[in-house]
PDB file of C-alpha atoms in Angstrom:
ATOM      1  CA  MET A   1      99.070  82.652  84.751  1.00 46.00           C
ATOM      2  CA  ILE A   2     101.395  80.052  83.218  1.00 55.00           C
ATOM      3  CA  ASP A   3     100.576  76.708  84.849  1.00 75.00           C
ATOM      4  CA  GLY A   4     104.206  75.625  85.194  1.00 83.00           C
ATOM      5  CA  LEU A   5     105.253  78.876  86.823  1.00 90.00           C
ATOM      6  CA  GLU A   6     102.317  78.776  89.217  1.00 90.00           C
ATOM      7  CA  ARG A   7     103.204  75.237  90.293  1.00 91.00           C
ATOM      8  CA  ALA A   8     106.829  76.177  90.872  1.00 92.00           C
ATOM      9  CA  VAL A   9     105.796  79.125  93.050  1.00 91.00           C
ATOM     10  CA  ARG A  10     103.374  76.924  95.005  1.00 92.00           C
ATOM     11  CA  ILE A  11     106.215  74.499  95.700  1.00 94.00           C
ATOM     12  CA  LEU A  12     108.525  77.305  96.843  1.00 93.00           C
ATOM     13  CA  ASP A  13     105.778  78.662  99.102  1.00 90.00           C
ATOM     14  CA  LEU A  14     105.762  75.418 101.077  1.00 92.00           C
ATOM     15  CA  PHE A  15     109.243  76.078 102.494  1.00 92.00           C
ATOM     16  CA  SER A  16     109.388  78.036 105.738  1.00 85.00           C
ATOM     17  CA  SER A  17     111.407  78.291 108.935  1.00 81.00           C
ATOM     18  CA  ASP A  18     108.955  75.844 110.547  1.00 82.00           C
ATOM     19  CA  ALA A  19     109.075  73.442 107.577  1.00 90.00           C
ATOM     20  CA  PRO A  20     112.468  73.954 105.883  1.00 92.00           C
ATOM     21  CA  GLU A  21     112.756  70.507 104.290  1.00 94.00           C
ATOM     22  CA  TRP A  22     110.280  68.699 102.036  1.00 95.00           C
ATOM     23  CA  THR A  23     110.235  65.364 100.252  1.00 94.00           C
ATOM     24  CA  VAL A  24     108.648  64.722  96.879  1.00 93.00           C
ATOM     25  CA  SER A  25     105.908  62.741  98.639  1.00 93.00           C
ATOM     26  CA  ASP A  26     105.291  65.611 101.087  1.00 94.00           C
ATOM     27  CA  VAL A  27     104.846  68.032  98.188  1.00 95.00           C
ATOM     28  CA  CYS A  28     102.485  65.596  96.435  1.00 93.00           C
ATOM     29  CA  ARG A  29     100.228  65.452  99.483  1.00 94.00           C
ATOM     30  CA  ALA A  30     100.355  69.184 100.242  1.00 94.00           C
ATOM     31  CA  LEU A  31      99.582  70.337  96.699  1.00 94.00           C
ATOM     32  CA  ASP A  32      97.583  67.335  95.470  1.00 92.00           C
ATOM     33  CA  LEU A  33      99.970  66.740  92.573  1.00 91.00           C
ATOM     34  CA  PRO A  34     100.970  63.465  90.903  1.00 92.00           C
ATOM     35  CA  LYS A  35     104.279  62.128  92.204  1.00 90.00           C
ATOM     36  CA  THR A  36     105.911  62.187  88.760  1.00 91.00           C
ATOM     37  CA  THR A  37     104.888  65.833  88.303  1.00 91.00           C
ATOM     38  CA  SER A  38     106.304  66.863  91.689  1.00 91.00           C
ATOM     39  CA  TRP A  39     109.514  64.923  91.020  1.00 92.00           C
ATOM     40  CA  ASP A  40     109.973  66.549  87.595  1.00 93.00           C
ATOM     41  CA  TYR A  41     109.420  70.049  88.955  1.00 93.00           C
ATOM     42  CA  MET A  42     111.679  69.603  91.961  1.00 93.00           C
ATOM     43  CA  GLN A  43     114.434  68.116  89.810  1.00 92.00           C
ATOM     44  CA  SER A  44     114.263  71.101  87.451  1.00 94.00           C
ATOM     45  CA  MET A  45     114.138  73.610  90.318  1.00 94.00           C
ATOM     46  CA  ALA A  46     117.191  71.965  91.892  1.00 94.00           C
ATOM     47  CA  ALA A  47     119.048  72.215  88.580  1.00 94.00           C
ATOM     48  CA  LEU A  48     118.248  75.954  88.525  1.00 95.00           C
ATOM     49  CA  GLY A  49     119.415  76.446  92.121  1.00 94.00           C
ATOM     50  CA  LEU A  50     115.943  77.266  93.440  1.00 95.00           C
ATOM     51  CA  LEU A  51     116.052  74.070  95.508  1.00 95.00           C
ATOM     52  CA  ARG A  52     118.903  71.885  96.741  1.00 95.00           C
ATOM     53  CA  ARG A  53     118.943  68.197  97.535  1.00 93.00           C
ATOM     54  CA  THR A  54     119.775  67.226 101.104  1.00 91.00           C
ATOM     55  CA  GLY A  55     119.178  63.489 100.755  1.00 79.00           C
ATOM     56  CA  ARG A  56     117.267  60.961  98.721  1.00 78.00           C
ATOM     57  CA  GLY A  57     114.071  62.746  97.713  1.00 79.00           C
ATOM     58  CA  ARG A  58     114.601  65.551 100.249  1.00 91.00           C
ATOM     59  CA  TYR A  59     114.941  69.232  99.360  1.00 95.00           C
ATOM     60  CA  ARG A  60     115.541  72.649 100.890  1.00 95.00           C
ATOM     61  CA  LEU A  61     115.585  76.125  99.353  1.00 94.00           C
ATOM     62  CA  GLY A  62     118.652  76.622  97.182  1.00 93.00           C
ATOM     63  CA  TRP A  63     121.285  79.294  96.685  1.00 93.00           C
ATOM     64  CA  HIS A  64     119.333  80.953  93.871  1.00 91.00           C
ATOM     65  CA  SER A  65     116.279  81.464  96.099  1.00 90.00           C
ATOM     66  CA  PHE A  66     118.569  82.958  98.747  1.00 88.00           C
ATOM     67  CA  GLN A  67     120.204  85.247  96.188  1.00 87.00           C
ATOM     68  CA  LEU A  68     116.863  86.449  94.818  1.00 87.00           C
ATOM     69  CA  GLY A  69     115.590  87.176  98.321  1.00 83.00           C
ATOM     70  CA  LEU A  70     118.664  89.229  99.173  1.00 82.00           C
ATOM     71  CA  ARG A  71     118.460  91.061  95.859  1.00 82.00           C
ATOM     72  CA  ALA A  72     114.793  91.914  96.443  1.00 81.00           C
ATOM     73  CA  ARG A  73     115.639  93.282  99.888  1.00 76.00           C
ATOM     74  CA  MET A  74     118.628  95.313  98.674  1.00 75.00           C
ATOM     75  CA  THR A  75     116.703  96.869  95.782  1.00 76.00           C
ATOM     76  CA  SER A  76     113.507  97.624  97.721  1.00 78.00           C
ATOM     77  CA  GLU A  77     112.318 101.197  97.226  1.00 78.00           C
ATOM     78  CA  ILE A  78     111.175 101.492 100.854  1.00 83.00           C
ATOM     79  CA  SER A  79     113.571  99.413 102.997  1.00 81.00           C
ATOM     80  CA  GLY A  80     116.416 101.940 102.916  1.00 83.00           C
ATOM     81  CA  PRO A  81     114.370 105.016 103.928  1.00 86.00           C
ATOM     82  CA  ALA A  82     112.405 102.967 106.463  1.00 91.00           C
ATOM     83  CA  TRP A  83     115.534 101.712 108.229  1.00 92.00           C
ATOM     84  CA  SER A  84     116.377 105.112 109.689  1.00 93.00           C
ATOM     85  CA  GLU A  85     112.829 105.693 110.955  1.00 96.00           C
ATOM     86  CA  MET A  86     112.732 102.204 112.426  1.00 96.00           C
ATOM     87  CA  CYS A  87     116.037 102.705 114.260  1.00 96.00           C
ATOM     88  CA  ASP A  88     114.725 105.956 115.738  1.00 96.00           C
ATOM     89  CA  LEU A  89     111.551 104.234 116.959  1.00 97.00           C
ATOM     90  CA  VAL A  90     113.515 101.411 118.588  1.00 96.00           C
ATOM     91  CA  ASP A  91     115.914 103.861 120.246  1.00 95.00           C
ATOM     92  CA  ALA A  92     113.052 105.992 121.583  1.00 96.00           C
ATOM     93  CA  HIS A  93     110.692 103.247 122.778  1.00 95.00           C
ATOM     94  CA  HIS A  94     112.834 100.103 123.159  1.00 94.00           C
ATOM     95  CA  GLU A  95     110.280  97.961 121.324  1.00 95.00           C
ATOM     96  CA  THR A  96     110.488  95.794 118.205  1.00 96.00           C
ATOM     97  CA  VAL A  97     109.628  97.562 114.936  1.00 97.00           C
ATOM     98  CA  GLN A  98     108.688  95.955 111.618  1.00 96.00           C
ATOM     99  CA  LEU A  99     108.125  96.986 108.006  1.00 96.00           C
ATOM    100  CA  ALA A 100     105.609  94.838 106.145  1.00 95.00           C
ATOM    101  CA  SER A 101     103.798  94.423 102.855  1.00 94.00           C
ATOM    102  CA  ARG A 102     100.945  92.176 101.704  1.00 94.00           C
ATOM    103  CA  TYR A 103     100.833  89.060  99.539  1.00 89.00           C
ATOM    104  CA  ARG A 104      97.191  88.130  98.906  1.00 88.00           C
ATOM    105  CA  SER A 105      95.693  87.373 102.333  1.00 92.00           C
ATOM    106  CA  GLU A 106      99.023  87.305 104.152  1.00 93.00           C
ATOM    107  CA  VAL A 107     101.344  89.942 105.566  1.00 95.00           C
ATOM    108  CA  VAL A 108     105.031  89.627 104.628  1.00 92.00           C
ATOM    109  CA  TYR A 109     107.722  91.072 106.895  1.00 94.00           C
ATOM    110  CA  LEU A 110     110.344  92.983 104.896  1.00 93.00           C
ATOM    111  CA  GLU A 111     112.473  94.492 107.669  1.00 93.00           C
ATOM    112  CA  LYS A 112     112.672  94.162 111.435  1.00 95.00           C
ATOM    113  CA  ILE A 113     114.705  95.837 114.186  1.00 95.00           C
ATOM    114  CA  ALA A 114     114.609  94.581 117.777  1.00 93.00           C
ATOM    115  CA  PRO A 115     115.973  96.340 120.869  1.00 93.00           C
ATOM    116  CA  ARG A 116     119.149  94.991 122.446  1.00 87.00           C
ATOM    117  CA  THR A 117     117.200  93.836 125.491  1.00 82.00           C
ATOM    118  CA  GLY A 118     113.601  92.818 125.956  1.00 73.00           C
ATOM    119  CA  VAL A 119     111.199  90.361 124.364  1.00 73.00           C
ATOM    120  CA  ARG A 120     112.003  89.087 120.860  1.00 74.00           C
ATOM    121  CA  VAL A 121     109.059  88.408 118.535  1.00 81.00           C
ATOM    122  CA  ASN A 122     110.092  85.395 116.445  1.00 81.00           C
ATOM    123  CA  ALA A 123     106.842  85.292 114.472  1.00 83.00           C
ATOM    124  CA  THR A 124     107.774  88.495 112.634  1.00 89.00           C
ATOM    125  CA  ARG A 125     111.193  87.446 111.345  1.00 88.00           C
ATOM    126  CA  VAL A 126     112.177  88.974 107.999  1.00 89.00           C
ATOM    127  CA  GLY A 127     110.645  86.946 105.190  1.00 86.00           C
ATOM    128  CA  GLU A 128     107.975  85.354 107.386  1.00 89.00           C
ATOM    129  CA  ARG A 129     104.308  85.470 106.435  1.00 90.00           C
ATOM    130  CA  LEU A 130     101.289  85.517 108.747  1.00 94.00           C
ATOM    131  CA  PRO A 131      97.536  85.741 108.114  1.00 95.00           C
ATOM    132  CA  ALA A 132      96.968  89.446 107.536  1.00 96.00           C
ATOM    133  CA  HIS A 133      93.743  89.603 109.559  1.00 96.00           C
ATOM    134  CA  CYS A 134      95.616  88.460 112.701  1.00 97.00           C
ATOM    135  CA  THR A 135      98.209  91.255 112.667  1.00 97.00           C
ATOM    136  CA  ALA A 136      98.164  95.030 113.032  1.00 98.00           C
ATOM    137  CA  ALA A 137     100.279  95.485 109.904  1.00 98.00           C
ATOM    138  CA  GLY A 138      98.017  93.161 107.963  1.00 97.00           C
ATOM    139  CA  LYS A 139      94.867  94.959 109.079  1.00 97.00           C
ATOM    140  CA  VAL A 140      96.311  98.264 107.867  1.00 97.00           C
ATOM    141  CA  LEU A 141      97.036  96.734 104.464  1.00 97.00           C
ATOM    142  CA  LEU A 142      93.561  95.162 104.243  1.00 97.00           C
ATOM    143  CA  ALA A 143      91.710  98.260 105.443  1.00 96.00           C
ATOM    144  CA  TYR A 144      92.142 100.166 102.196  1.00 93.00           C
ATOM    145  CA  LEU A 145      90.996  97.384  99.865  1.00 93.00           C
ATOM    146  CA  SER A 146      87.556  97.560  98.281  1.00 91.00           C
ATOM    147  CA  PRO A 147      84.898  95.222  99.749  1.00 89.00           C
ATOM    148  CA  HIS A 148      85.142  93.110  96.583  1.00 89.00           C
ATOM    149  CA  GLU A 149      88.945  92.827  96.851  1.00 90.00           C
ATOM    150  CA  LEU A 150      88.703  91.878 100.518  1.00 92.00           C
ATOM    151  CA  ARG A 151      86.144  89.135  99.878  1.00 88.00           C
ATOM    152  CA  SER A 152      88.067  87.813  96.888  1.00 88.00           C
ATOM    153  CA  ILE A 153      91.203  87.072  98.942  1.00 85.00           C
ATOM    154  CA  HIS A 154      89.525  85.864 102.121  1.00 78.00           C
ATOM    155  CA  GLY A 155      87.690  82.606 102.515  1.00 78.00           C
ATOM    156  CA  GLU A 156      87.879  80.889 105.867  1.00 80.00           C
ATOM    157  CA  LEU A 157      89.761  83.036 108.397  1.00 91.00           C
ATOM    158  CA  ARG A 158      92.473  81.005 110.127  1.00 91.00           C
ATOM    159  CA  SER A 159      93.056  81.762 113.817  1.00 94.00           C
ATOM    160  CA  LEU A 160      96.464  81.954 115.481  1.00 96.00           C
ATOM    161  CA  THR A 161      95.225  82.568 119.024  1.00 97.00           C
ATOM    162  CA  ALA A 162      91.927  82.510 120.897  1.00 97.00           C
ATOM    163  CA  ARG A 163      91.560  86.248 120.187  1.00 97.00           C
ATOM    164  CA  SER A 164      92.039  86.090 116.405  1.00 97.00           C
ATOM    165  CA  ILE A 165      89.189  87.367 114.227  1.00 96.00           C
ATOM    166  CA  THR A 166      87.473  84.407 112.544  1.00 94.00           C
ATOM    167  CA  THR A 167      84.522  85.849 110.573  1.00 93.00           C
ATOM    168  CA  LEU A 168      84.390  88.236 107.639  1.00 92.00           C
ATOM    169  CA  PRO A 169      81.732  90.551 109.222  1.00 93.00           C
ATOM    170  CA  ALA A 170      83.923  90.932 112.314  1.00 94.00           C
ATOM    171  CA  LEU A 171      86.938  91.657 110.126  1.00 95.00           C
ATOM    172  CA  GLU A 172      85.018  94.252 108.090  1.00 95.00           C
ATOM    173  CA  ALA A 173      83.942  96.003 111.305  1.00 96.00           C
ATOM    174  CA  GLU A 174      87.540  95.979 112.559  1.00 97.00           C
ATOM    175  CA  LEU A 175      88.859  97.413 109.301  1.00 97.00           C
ATOM    176  CA  SER A 176      86.280 100.197 109.465  1.00 97.00           C
ATOM    177  CA  SER A 177      87.672 101.123 112.896  1.00 97.00           C
ATOM    178  CA  VAL A 178      91.200 101.074 111.462  1.00 97.00           C
ATOM    179  CA  ARG A 179      90.219 103.599 108.785  1.00 97.00           C
ATOM    180  CA  GLU A 180      88.498 105.834 111.350  1.00 96.00           C
ATOM    181  CA  ARG A 181      91.397 106.080 113.788  1.00 95.00           C
ATOM    182  CA  GLY A 182      94.174 105.855 111.183  1.00 96.00           C
ATOM    183  CA  TYR A 183      96.056 102.960 112.749  1.00 98.00           C
ATOM    184  CA  ALA A 184      95.500  99.283 113.555  1.00 98.00           C
ATOM    185  CA  LEU A 185      95.844  97.248 116.722  1.00 97.00           C
ATOM    186  CA  ASP A 186      96.525  93.573 117.257  1.00 97.00           C
ATOM    187  CA  VAL A 187      95.700  92.560 120.825  1.00 97.00           C
ATOM    188  CA  GLU A 188      97.078  89.037 121.313  1.00 97.00           C
ATOM    189  CA  GLU A 189      95.605  88.037 117.944  1.00 97.00           C
ATOM    190  CA  ALA A 190      98.853  86.745 116.408  1.00 96.00           C
ATOM    191  CA  VAL A 191     100.956  85.856 119.473  1.00 95.00           C
ATOM    192  CA  ASP A 192      99.687  85.271 123.007  1.00 96.00           C
ATOM    193  CA  GLY A 193     100.881  87.980 125.366  1.00 96.00           C
ATOM    194  CA  MET A 194     101.881  90.379 122.576  1.00 96.00           C
ATOM    195  CA  CYS A 195     100.210  93.455 121.083  1.00 97.00           C
ATOM    196  CA  CYS A 196     101.098  95.509 118.046  1.00 97.00           C
ATOM    197  CA  VAL A 197     100.220  98.916 116.601  1.00 98.00           C
ATOM    198  CA  ALA A 198     100.617  99.684 112.888  1.00 98.00           C
ATOM    199  CA  ALA A 199     100.191 102.625 110.532  1.00 98.00           C
ATOM    200  CA  PRO A 200      99.906 102.815 106.732  1.00 97.00           C
ATOM    201  CA  ILE A 201     102.656 103.967 104.374  1.00 96.00           C
ATOM    202  CA  SER A 202     101.352 105.098 100.999  1.00 93.00           C
ATOM    203  CA  ASN A 203     103.231 105.531  97.732  1.00 88.00           C
ATOM    204  CA  ARG A 204     103.175 108.628  95.532  1.00 85.00           C
ATOM    205  CA  HIS A 205      99.914 107.450  93.942  1.00 86.00           C
ATOM    206  CA  GLY A 206      98.203 107.267  97.324  1.00 87.00           C
ATOM    207  CA  ASP A 207      98.109 103.462  97.444  1.00 90.00           C
ATOM    208  CA  VAL A 208      98.787 101.872 100.837  1.00 94.00           C
ATOM    209  CA  SER A 209     101.644  99.592  99.855  1.00 92.00           C
ATOM    210  CA  TRP A 210     103.401  99.048 103.194  1.00 95.00           C
ATOM    211  CA  ALA A 211     102.778  99.129 106.934  1.00 97.00           C
ATOM    212  CA  LEU A 212     105.031 100.176 109.796  1.00 98.00           C
ATOM    213  CA  SER A 213     104.383  98.388 113.092  1.00 98.00           C
ATOM    214  CA  MET A 214     105.615  98.219 116.678  1.00 97.00           C
ATOM    215  CA  SER A 215     105.204  95.116 118.868  1.00 97.00           C
ATOM    216  CA  PHE A 216     105.035  95.191 122.663  1.00 96.00           C
ATOM    217  CA  LEU A 217     103.888  93.159 125.669  1.00 95.00           C
ATOM    218  CA  GLU A 218     100.133  93.151 126.308  1.00 96.00           C
ATOM    219  CA  TYR A 219     100.342  94.670 129.782  1.00 96.00           C
ATOM    220  CA  ARG A 220     101.678  97.903 128.275  1.00 96.00           C
ATOM    221  CA  LEU A 221      98.615  98.469 126.096  1.00 97.00           C
ATOM    222  CA  PRO A 222      96.566 100.625 128.557  1.00 96.00           C
ATOM    223  CA  THR A 223      99.470 102.963 129.319  1.00 97.00           C
ATOM    224  CA  HIS A 224     101.438 103.009 126.055  1.00 97.00           C
ATOM    225  CA  GLU A 225      98.952 102.667 123.182  1.00 96.00           C
ATOM    226  CA  ASP A 226      98.555 106.400 122.552  1.00 97.00           C
ATOM    227  CA  ALA A 227     102.281 107.170 122.638  1.00 97.00           C
ATOM    228  CA  TYR A 228     103.179 104.194 120.463  1.00 98.00           C
ATOM    229  CA  ALA A 229     100.413 104.967 117.971  1.00 98.00           C
ATOM    230  CA  ARG A 230     101.490 108.619 117.655  1.00 98.00           C
ATOM    231  CA  ALA A 231     105.117 107.654 117.128  1.00 98.00           C
ATOM    232  CA  VAL A 232     104.340 105.019 114.490  1.00 98.00           C
ATOM    233  CA  LEU A 233     101.855 107.311 112.712  1.00 98.00           C
ATOM    234  CA  GLU A 234     104.394 110.126 112.519  1.00 97.00           C
ATOM    235  CA  ALA A 235     107.129 107.870 111.194  1.00 97.00           C
ATOM    236  CA  ALA A 236     104.746 106.355 108.616  1.00 97.00           C
ATOM    237  CA  ARG A 237     103.634 109.836 107.538  1.00 96.00           C
ATOM    238  CA  ARG A 238     107.231 110.926 106.933  1.00 94.00           C
ATOM    239  CA  LEU A 239     107.923 107.787 104.922  1.00 94.00           C
ATOM    240  CA  SER A 240     104.773 108.356 102.844  1.00 94.00           C
ATOM    241  CA  GLU A 241     105.904 111.882 101.982  1.00 90.00           C
ATOM    242  CA  HIS A 242     109.085 110.545 100.382  1.00 82.00           C
ATOM    243  CA  ALA A 243     107.859 107.172  99.107  1.00 79.00           C
ATOM    244  CA  PRO A 244     108.266 106.483  95.354  1.00 76.00           C
TER     245      PRO A 244
END
C-alpha cells in the first residue's frame, strides 16, 4: 500500500460522531506521527476538501468526505434492494433493522431503519463502526472467514460491555454456533439492555458480503428470538437470491 495514502486514511479514520474534531497535536499522539508530518497531511487534505479547518490547528471532516460517503451509499449494489426488505421487517415487527458490511475487524453500518416509536439504537447509526465480535451482524460476517483470516484481523478483543467476548477461542466457538444455526445473536454484547439477531447475505459468488440484523430489548429474547430469526433469515435469503 502507498504510505501516503495509508496515512491519509488513518487520519480520516480518527473522525467519528464521538470525536468529530481533531487538532494536529491530537493526530500526532493518536497515530504516533511527527508533528510536521501530521500538519503537512492535514493541510493537504483540507485543500482537497477531505478535511476542513474549524480553528487554529483544528479540523473536521470536509465536504469532499461527505460527498464521497453519499456517493458510496447511493451507488451501493445492495442498499436499494435491501431498503424494501428492511421496511417490511420494521412494519411487521416494530424493531430497528440494519444492513451492515465488514471492514477488517469492524462492522460498518450501511443502512438503518427505526420504527416510529420505541427504543432507538444510537450505536448503529449509518456510517458507524463497532468491533465485529461484539455484534450479531459482525459475527455473521466473521463466521465465514477461514481460521487464518480470522486470526490475521484479530489481536486483542476489545469489550463494549461486561458480556462481550474477549478471547479468540471463545469467539471461534461462537462463530461455529453461528454457522450451525445459520444466524448470529448478540446478547447485550454491544449495548447494555439490547439484543440483536443477524443473518448473512451472500453475493452471486457465494461470498458473505453483508449482514441483515434486527435489534430489540433484551427482555424480548426468550419470547421473540425464533420469530425474529426466521423473519431476518427469510429476508436475507431473498436478498441473496438477487444480489450481484
